[in-house]
PDB file of N, CA and C in Angstrom:
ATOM      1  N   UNK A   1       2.519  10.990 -11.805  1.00 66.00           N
ATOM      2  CA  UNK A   1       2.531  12.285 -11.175  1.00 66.00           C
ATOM      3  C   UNK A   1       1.405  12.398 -10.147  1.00 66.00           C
ATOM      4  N   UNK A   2       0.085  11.985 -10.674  1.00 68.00           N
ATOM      5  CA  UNK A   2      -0.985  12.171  -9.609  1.00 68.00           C
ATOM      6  C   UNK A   2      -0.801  11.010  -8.228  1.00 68.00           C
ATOM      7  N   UNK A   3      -0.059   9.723  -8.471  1.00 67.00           N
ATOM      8  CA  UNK A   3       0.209   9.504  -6.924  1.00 67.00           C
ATOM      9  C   UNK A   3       1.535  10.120  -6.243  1.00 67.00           C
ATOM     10  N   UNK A   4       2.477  10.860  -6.779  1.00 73.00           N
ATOM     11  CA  UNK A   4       2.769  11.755  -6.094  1.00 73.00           C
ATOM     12  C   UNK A   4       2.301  12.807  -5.481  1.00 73.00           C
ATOM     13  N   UNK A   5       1.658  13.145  -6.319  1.00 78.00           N
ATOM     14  CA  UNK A   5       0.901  14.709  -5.758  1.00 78.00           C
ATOM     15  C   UNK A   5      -0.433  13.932  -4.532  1.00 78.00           C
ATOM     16  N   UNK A   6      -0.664  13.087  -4.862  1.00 74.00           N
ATOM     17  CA  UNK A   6      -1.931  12.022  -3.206  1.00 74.00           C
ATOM     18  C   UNK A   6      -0.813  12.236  -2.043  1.00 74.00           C
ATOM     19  N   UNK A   7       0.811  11.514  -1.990  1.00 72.00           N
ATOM     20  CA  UNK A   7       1.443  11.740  -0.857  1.00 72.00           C
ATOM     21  C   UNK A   7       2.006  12.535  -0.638  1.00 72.00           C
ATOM     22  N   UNK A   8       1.682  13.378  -1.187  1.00 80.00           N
ATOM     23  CA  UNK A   8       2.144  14.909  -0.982  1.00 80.00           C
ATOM     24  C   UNK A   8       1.072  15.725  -0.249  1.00 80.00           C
ATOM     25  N   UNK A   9       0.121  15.437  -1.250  1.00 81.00           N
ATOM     26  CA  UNK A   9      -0.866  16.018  -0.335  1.00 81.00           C
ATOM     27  C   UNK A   9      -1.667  15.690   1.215  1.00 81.00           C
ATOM     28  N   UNK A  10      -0.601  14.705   1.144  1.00 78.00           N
ATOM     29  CA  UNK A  10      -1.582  13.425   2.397  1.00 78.00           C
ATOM     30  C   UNK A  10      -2.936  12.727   2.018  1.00 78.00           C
ATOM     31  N   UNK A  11      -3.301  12.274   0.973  1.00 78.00           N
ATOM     32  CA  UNK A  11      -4.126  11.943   0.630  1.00 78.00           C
ATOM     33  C   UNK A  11      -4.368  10.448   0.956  1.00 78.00           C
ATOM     34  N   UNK A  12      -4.928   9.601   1.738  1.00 82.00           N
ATOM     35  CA  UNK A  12      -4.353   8.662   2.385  1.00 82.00           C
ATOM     36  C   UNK A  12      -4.207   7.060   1.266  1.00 82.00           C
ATOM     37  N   UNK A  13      -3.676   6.624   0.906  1.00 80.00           N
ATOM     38  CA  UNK A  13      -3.633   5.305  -0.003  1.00 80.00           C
ATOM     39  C   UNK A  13      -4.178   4.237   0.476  1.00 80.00           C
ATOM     40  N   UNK A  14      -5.423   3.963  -0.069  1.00 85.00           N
ATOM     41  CA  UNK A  14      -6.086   2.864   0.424  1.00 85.00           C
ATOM     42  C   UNK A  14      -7.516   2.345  -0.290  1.00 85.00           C
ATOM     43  N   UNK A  15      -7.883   1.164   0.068  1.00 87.00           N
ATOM     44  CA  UNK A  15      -8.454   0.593  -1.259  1.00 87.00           C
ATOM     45  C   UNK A  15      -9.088   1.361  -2.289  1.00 87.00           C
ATOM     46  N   UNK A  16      -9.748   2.351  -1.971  1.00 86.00           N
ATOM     47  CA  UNK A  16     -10.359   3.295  -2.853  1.00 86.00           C
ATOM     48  C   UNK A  16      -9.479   3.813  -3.614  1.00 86.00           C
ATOM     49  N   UNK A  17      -8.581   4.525  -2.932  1.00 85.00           N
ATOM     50  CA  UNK A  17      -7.674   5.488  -3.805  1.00 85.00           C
ATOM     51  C   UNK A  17      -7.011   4.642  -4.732  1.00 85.00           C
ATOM     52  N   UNK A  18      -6.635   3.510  -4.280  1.00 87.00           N
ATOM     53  CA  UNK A  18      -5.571   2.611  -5.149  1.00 87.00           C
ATOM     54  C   UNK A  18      -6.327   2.021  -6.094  1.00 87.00           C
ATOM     55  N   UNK A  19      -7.383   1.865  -6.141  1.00 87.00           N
ATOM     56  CA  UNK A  19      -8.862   1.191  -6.829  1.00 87.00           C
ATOM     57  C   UNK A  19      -9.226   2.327  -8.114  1.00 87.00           C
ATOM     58  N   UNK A  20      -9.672   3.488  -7.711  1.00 86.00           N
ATOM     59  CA  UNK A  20      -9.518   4.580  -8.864  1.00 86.00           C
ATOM     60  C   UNK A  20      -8.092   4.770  -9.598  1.00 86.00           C
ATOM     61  N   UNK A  21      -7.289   4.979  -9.028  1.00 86.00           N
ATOM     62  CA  UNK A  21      -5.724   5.340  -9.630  1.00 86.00           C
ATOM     63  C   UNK A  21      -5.761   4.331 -10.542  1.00 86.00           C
ATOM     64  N   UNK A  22      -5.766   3.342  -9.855  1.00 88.00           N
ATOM     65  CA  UNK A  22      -5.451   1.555 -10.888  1.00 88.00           C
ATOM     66  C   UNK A  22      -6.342   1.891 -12.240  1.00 88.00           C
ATOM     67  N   UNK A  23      -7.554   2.369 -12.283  1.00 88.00           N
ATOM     68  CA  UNK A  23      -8.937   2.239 -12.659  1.00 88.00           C
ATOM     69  C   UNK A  23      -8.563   3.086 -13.933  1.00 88.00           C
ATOM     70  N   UNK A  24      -7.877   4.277 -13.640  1.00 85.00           N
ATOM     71  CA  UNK A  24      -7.374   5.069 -14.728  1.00 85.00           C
ATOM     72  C   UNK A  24      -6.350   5.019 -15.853  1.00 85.00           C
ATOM     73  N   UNK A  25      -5.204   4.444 -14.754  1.00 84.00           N
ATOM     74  CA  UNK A  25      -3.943   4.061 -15.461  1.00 84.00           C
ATOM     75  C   UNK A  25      -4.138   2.930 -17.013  1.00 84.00           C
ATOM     76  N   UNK A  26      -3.401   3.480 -17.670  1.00 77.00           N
ATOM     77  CA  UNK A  26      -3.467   2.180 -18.985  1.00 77.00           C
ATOM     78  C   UNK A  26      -2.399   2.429 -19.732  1.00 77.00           C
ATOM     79  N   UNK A  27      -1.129   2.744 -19.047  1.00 85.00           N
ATOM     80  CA  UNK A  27      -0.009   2.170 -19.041  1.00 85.00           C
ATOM     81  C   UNK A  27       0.495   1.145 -18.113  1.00 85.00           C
ATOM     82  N   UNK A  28       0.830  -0.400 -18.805  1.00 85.00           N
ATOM     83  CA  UNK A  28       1.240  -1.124 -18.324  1.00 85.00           C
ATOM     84  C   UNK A  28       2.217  -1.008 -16.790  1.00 85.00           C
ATOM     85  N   UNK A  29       3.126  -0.543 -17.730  1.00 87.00           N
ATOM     86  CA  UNK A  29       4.410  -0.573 -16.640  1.00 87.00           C
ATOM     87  C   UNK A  29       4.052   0.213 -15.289  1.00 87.00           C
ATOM     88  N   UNK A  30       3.921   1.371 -15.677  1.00 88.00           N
ATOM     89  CA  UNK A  30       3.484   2.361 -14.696  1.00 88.00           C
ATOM     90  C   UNK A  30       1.888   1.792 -13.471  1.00 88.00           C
ATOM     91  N   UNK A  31       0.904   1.310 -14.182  1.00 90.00           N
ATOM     92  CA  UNK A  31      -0.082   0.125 -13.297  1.00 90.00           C
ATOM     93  C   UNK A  31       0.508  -0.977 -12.947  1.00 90.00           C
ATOM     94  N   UNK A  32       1.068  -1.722 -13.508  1.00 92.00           N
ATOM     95  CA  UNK A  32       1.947  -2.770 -12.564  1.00 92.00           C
ATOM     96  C   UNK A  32       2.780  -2.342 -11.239  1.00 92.00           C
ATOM     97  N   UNK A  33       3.844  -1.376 -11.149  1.00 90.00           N
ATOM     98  CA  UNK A  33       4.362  -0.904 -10.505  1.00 90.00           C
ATOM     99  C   UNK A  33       3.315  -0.366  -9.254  1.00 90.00           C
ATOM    100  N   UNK A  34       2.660   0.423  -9.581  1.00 89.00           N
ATOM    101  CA  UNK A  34       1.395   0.714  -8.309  1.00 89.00           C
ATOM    102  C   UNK A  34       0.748  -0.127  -7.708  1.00 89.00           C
ATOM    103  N   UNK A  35       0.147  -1.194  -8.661  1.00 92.00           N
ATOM    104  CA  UNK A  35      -0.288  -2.205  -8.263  1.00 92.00           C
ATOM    105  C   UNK A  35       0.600  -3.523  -7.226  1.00 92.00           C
ATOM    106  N   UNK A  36       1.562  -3.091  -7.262  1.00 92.00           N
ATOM    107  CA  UNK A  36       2.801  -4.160  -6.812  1.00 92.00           C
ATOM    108  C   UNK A  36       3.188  -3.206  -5.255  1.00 92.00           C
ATOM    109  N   UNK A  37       2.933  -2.361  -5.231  1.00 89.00           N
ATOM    110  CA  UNK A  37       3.037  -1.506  -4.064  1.00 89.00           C
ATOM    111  C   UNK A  37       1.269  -1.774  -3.226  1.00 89.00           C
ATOM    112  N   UNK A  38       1.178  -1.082  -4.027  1.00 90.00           N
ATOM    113  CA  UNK A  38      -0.618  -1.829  -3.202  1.00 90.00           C
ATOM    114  C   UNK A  38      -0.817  -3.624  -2.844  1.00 90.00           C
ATOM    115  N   UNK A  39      -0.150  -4.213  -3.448  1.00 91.00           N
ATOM    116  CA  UNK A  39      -0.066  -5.736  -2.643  1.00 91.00           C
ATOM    117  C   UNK A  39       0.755  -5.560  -1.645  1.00 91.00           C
ATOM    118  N   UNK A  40       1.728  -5.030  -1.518  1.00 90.00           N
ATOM    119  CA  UNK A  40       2.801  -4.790  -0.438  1.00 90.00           C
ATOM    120  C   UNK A  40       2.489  -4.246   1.007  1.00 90.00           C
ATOM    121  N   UNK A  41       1.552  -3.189   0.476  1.00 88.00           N
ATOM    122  CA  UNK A  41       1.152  -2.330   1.020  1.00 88.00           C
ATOM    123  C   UNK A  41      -0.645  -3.440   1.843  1.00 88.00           C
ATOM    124  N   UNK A  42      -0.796  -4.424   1.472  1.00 91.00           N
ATOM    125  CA  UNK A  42      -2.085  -5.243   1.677  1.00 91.00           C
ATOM    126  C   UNK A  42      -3.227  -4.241   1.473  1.00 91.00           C
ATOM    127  N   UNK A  43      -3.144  -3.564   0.123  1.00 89.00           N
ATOM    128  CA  UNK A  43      -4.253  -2.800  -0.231  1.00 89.00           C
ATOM    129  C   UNK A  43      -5.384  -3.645  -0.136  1.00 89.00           C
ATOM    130  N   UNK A  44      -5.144  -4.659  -0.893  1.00 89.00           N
ATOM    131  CA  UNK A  44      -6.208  -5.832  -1.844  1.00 89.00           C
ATOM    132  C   UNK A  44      -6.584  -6.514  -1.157  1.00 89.00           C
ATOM    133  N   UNK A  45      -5.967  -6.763  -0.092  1.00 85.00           N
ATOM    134  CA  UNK A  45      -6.221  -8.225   0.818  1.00 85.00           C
ATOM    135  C   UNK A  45      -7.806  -8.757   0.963  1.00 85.00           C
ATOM    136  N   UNK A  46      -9.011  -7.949   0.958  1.00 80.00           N
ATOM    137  CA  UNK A  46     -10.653  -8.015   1.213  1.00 80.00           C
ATOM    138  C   UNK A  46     -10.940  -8.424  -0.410  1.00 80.00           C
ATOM    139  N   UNK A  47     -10.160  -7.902  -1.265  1.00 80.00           N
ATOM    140  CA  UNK A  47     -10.857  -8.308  -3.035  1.00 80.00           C
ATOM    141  C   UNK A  47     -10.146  -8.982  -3.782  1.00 80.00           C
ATOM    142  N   UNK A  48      -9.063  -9.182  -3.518  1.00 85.00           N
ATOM    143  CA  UNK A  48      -8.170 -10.365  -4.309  1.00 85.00           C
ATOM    144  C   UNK A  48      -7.893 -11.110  -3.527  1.00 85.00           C
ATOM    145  N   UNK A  49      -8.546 -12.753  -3.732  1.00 79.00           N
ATOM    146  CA  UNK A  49      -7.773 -13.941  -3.298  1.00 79.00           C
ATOM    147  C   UNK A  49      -7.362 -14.610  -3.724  1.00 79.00           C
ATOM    148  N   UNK A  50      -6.183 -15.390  -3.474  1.00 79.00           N
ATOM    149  CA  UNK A  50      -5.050 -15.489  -4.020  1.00 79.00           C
ATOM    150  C   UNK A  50      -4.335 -16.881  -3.111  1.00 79.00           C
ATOM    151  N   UNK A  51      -4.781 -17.943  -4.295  1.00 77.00           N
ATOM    152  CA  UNK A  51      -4.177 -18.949  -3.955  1.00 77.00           C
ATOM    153  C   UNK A  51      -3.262 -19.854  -5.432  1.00 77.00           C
ATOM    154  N   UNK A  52      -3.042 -20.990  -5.032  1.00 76.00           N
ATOM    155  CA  UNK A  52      -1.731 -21.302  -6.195  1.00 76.00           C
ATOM    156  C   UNK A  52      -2.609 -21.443  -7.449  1.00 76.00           C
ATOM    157  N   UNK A  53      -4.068 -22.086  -7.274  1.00 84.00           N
ATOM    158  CA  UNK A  53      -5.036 -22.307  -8.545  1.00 84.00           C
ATOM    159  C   UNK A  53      -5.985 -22.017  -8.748  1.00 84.00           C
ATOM    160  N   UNK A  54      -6.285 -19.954  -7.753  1.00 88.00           N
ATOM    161  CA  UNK A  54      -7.266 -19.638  -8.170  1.00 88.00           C
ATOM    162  C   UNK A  54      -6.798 -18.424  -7.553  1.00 88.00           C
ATOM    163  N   UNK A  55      -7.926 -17.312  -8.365  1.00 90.00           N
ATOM    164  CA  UNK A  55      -7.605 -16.076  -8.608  1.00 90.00           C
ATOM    165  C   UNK A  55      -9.101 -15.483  -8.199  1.00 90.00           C
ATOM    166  N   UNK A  56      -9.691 -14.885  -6.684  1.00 90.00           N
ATOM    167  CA  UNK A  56     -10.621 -14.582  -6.833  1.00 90.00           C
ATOM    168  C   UNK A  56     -10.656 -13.153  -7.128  1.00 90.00           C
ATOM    169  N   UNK A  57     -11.689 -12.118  -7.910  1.00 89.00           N
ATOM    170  CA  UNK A  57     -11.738 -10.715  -7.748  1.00 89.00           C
ATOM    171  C   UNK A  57     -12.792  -9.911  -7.675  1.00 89.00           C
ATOM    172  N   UNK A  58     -13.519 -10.260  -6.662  1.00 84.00           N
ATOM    173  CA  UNK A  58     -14.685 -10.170  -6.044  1.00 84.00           C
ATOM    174  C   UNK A  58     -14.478  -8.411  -5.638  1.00 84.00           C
ATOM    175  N   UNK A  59     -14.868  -7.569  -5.711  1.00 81.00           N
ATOM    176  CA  UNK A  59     -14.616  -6.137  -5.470  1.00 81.00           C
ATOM    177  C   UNK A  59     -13.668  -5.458  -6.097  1.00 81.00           C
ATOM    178  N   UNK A  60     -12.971  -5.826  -7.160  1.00 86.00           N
ATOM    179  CA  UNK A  60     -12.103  -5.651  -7.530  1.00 86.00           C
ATOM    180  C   UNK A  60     -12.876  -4.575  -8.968  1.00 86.00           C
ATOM    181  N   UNK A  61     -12.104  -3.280  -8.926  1.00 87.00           N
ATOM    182  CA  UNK A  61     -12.075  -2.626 -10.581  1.00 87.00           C
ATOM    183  C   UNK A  61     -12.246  -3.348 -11.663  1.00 87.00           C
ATOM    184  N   UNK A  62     -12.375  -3.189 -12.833  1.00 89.00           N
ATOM    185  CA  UNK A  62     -12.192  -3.923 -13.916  1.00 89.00           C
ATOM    186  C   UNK A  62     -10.353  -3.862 -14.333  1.00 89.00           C
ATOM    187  N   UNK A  63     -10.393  -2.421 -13.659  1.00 89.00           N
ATOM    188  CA  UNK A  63      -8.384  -2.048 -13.856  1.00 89.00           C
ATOM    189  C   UNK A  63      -7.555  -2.851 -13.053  1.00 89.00           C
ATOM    190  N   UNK A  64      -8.203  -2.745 -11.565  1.00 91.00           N
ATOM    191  CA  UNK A  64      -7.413  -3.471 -10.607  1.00 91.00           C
ATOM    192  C   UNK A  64      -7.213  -5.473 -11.208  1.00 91.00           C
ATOM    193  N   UNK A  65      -8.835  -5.531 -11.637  1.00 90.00           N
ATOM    194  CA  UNK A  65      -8.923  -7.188 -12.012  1.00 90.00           C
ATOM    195  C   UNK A  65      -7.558  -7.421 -12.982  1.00 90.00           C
ATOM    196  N   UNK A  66      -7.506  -6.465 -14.287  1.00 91.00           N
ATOM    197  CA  UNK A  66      -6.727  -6.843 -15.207  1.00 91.00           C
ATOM    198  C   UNK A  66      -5.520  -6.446 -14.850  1.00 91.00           C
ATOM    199  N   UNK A  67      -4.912  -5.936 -13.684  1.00 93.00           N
ATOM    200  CA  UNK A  67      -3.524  -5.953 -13.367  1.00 93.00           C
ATOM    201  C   UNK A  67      -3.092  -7.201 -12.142  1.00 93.00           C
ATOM    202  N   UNK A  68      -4.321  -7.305 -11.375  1.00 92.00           N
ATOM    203  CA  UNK A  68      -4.330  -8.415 -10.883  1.00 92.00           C
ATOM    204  C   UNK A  68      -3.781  -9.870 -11.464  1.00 92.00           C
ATOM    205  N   UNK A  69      -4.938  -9.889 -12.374  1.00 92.00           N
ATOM    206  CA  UNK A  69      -4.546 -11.527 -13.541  1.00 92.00           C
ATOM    207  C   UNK A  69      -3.559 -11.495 -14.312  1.00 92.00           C
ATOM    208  N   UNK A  70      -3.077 -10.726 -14.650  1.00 92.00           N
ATOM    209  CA  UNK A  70      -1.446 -10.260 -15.724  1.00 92.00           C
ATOM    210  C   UNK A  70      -0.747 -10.680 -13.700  1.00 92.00           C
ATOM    211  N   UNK A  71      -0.728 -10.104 -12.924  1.00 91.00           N
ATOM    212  CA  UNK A  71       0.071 -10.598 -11.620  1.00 91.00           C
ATOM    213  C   UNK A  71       0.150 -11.834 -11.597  1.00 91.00           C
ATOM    214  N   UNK A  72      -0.636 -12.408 -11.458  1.00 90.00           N
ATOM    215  CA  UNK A  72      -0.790 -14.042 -10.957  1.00 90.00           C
ATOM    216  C   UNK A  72      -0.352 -14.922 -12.333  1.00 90.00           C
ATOM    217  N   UNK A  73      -0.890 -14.458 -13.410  1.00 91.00           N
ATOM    218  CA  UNK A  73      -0.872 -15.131 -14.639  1.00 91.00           C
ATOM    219  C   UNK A  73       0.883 -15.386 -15.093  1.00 91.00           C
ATOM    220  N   UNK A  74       1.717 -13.954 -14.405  1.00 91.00           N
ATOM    221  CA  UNK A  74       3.085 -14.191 -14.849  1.00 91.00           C
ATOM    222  C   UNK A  74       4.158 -14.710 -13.241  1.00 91.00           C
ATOM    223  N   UNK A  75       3.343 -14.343 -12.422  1.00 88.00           N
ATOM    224  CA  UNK A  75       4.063 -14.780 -10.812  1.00 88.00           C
ATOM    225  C   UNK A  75       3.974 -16.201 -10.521  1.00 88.00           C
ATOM    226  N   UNK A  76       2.345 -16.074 -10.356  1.00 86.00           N
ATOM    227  CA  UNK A  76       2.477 -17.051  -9.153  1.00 86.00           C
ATOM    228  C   UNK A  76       1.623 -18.641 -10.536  1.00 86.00           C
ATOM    229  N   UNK A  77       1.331 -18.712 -11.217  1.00 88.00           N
ATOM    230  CA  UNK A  77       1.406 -19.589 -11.993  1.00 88.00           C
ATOM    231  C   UNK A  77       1.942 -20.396 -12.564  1.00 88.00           C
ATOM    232  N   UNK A  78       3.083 -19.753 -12.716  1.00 88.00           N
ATOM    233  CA  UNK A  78       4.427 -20.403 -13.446  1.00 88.00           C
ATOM    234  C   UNK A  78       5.372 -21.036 -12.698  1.00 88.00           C
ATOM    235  N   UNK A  79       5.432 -20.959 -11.325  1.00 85.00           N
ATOM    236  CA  UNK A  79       5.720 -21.372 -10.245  1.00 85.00           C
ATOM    237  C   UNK A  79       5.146 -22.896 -10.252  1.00 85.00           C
ATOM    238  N   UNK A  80       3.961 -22.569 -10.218  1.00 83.00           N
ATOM    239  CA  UNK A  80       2.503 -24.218  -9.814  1.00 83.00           C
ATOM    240  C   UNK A  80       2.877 -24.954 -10.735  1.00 83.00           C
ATOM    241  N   UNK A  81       3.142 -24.632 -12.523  1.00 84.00           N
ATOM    242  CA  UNK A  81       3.094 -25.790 -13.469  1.00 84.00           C
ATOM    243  C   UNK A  81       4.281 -25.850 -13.139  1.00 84.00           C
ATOM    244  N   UNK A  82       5.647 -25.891 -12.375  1.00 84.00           N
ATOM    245  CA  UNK A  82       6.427 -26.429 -12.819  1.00 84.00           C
ATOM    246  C   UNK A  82       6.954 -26.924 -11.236  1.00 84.00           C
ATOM    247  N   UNK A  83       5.697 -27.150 -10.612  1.00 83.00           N
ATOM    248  CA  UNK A  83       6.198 -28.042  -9.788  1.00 83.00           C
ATOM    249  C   UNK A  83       4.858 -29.322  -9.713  1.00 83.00           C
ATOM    250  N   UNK A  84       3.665 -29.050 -10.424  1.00 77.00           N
ATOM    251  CA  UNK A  84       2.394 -30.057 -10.556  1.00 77.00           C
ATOM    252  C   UNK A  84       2.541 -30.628 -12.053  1.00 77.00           C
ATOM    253  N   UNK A  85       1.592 -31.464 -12.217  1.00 73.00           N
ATOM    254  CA  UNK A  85       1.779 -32.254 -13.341  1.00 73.00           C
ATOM    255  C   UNK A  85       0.293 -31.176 -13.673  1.00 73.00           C
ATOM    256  N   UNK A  86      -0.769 -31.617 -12.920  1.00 68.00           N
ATOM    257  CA  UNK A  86      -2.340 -30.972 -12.860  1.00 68.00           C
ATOM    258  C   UNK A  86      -1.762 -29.795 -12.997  1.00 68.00           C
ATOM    259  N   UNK A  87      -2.730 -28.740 -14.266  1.00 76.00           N
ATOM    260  CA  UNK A  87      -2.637 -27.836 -14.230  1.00 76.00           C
ATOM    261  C   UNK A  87      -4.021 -26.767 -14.484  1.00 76.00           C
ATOM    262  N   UNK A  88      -4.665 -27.004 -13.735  1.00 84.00           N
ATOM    263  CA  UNK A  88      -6.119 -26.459 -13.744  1.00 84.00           C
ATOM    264  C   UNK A  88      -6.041 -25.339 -12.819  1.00 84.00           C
ATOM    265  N   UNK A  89      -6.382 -23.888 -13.790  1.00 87.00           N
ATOM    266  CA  UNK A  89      -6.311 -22.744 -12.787  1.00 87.00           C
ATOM    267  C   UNK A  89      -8.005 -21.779 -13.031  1.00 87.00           C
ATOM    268  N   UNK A  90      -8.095 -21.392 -11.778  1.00 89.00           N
ATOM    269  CA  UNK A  90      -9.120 -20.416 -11.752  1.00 89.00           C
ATOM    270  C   UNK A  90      -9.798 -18.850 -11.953  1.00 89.00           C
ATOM    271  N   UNK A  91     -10.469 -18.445 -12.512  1.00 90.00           N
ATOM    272  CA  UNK A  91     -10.252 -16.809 -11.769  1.00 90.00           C
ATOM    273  C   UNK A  91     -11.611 -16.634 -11.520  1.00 90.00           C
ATOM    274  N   UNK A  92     -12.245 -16.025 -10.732  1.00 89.00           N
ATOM    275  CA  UNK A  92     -13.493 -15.837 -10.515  1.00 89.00           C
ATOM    276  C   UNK A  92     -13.454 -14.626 -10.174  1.00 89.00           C
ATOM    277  N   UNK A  93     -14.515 -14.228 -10.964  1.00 84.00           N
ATOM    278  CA  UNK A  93     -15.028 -12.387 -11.141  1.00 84.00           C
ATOM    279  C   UNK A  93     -16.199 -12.171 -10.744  1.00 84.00           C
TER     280      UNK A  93
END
């Protein structure tokens, strides 16, 4: 309800806002979903980097971090082991 009522109000969406919202949320589904719009949206692009075997989250919430690594941990990981034999992955906080 409260990021409806942000674009309603014009409240503008951007790292901050998406950074607190994330920060609050602790329902899964409902933080994934926001969080998946804010990558879309290249909220993150300055605090999450994001390559096939490493996960940086350098500015990142502690909320944003843990919706981040649940991202990568079920996306883009599962992808890498099943095309590498090496399977050494990173996250740096």
């Amino acid at each position: 309800q409260l990021f409806r009522e942000m674009a309603e109000s014009r409240v503008e969406r951007d790292f901050i806002t998406f950074n607190v919202l994330l920060q609050s949320i602790h329902q899964p589904e409902i933080g994934n979903s926001i969080f998946r719009e804010a990558l879309l949206a290249r909220v993150f692009d300055e605090c999450i980097v994001v390559d096939a075997r490493q996960l940086d989250l350098h500015g990142c919430s502690p909320g944003v971090g843990i919706l981040a690594l649940r991202w990568w941990w079920t996306e883009i990981v599962p992808a890498v082991q099943a095309s590498s034999r090496s399977c050494s992955f990173y996250v740096i906080t």
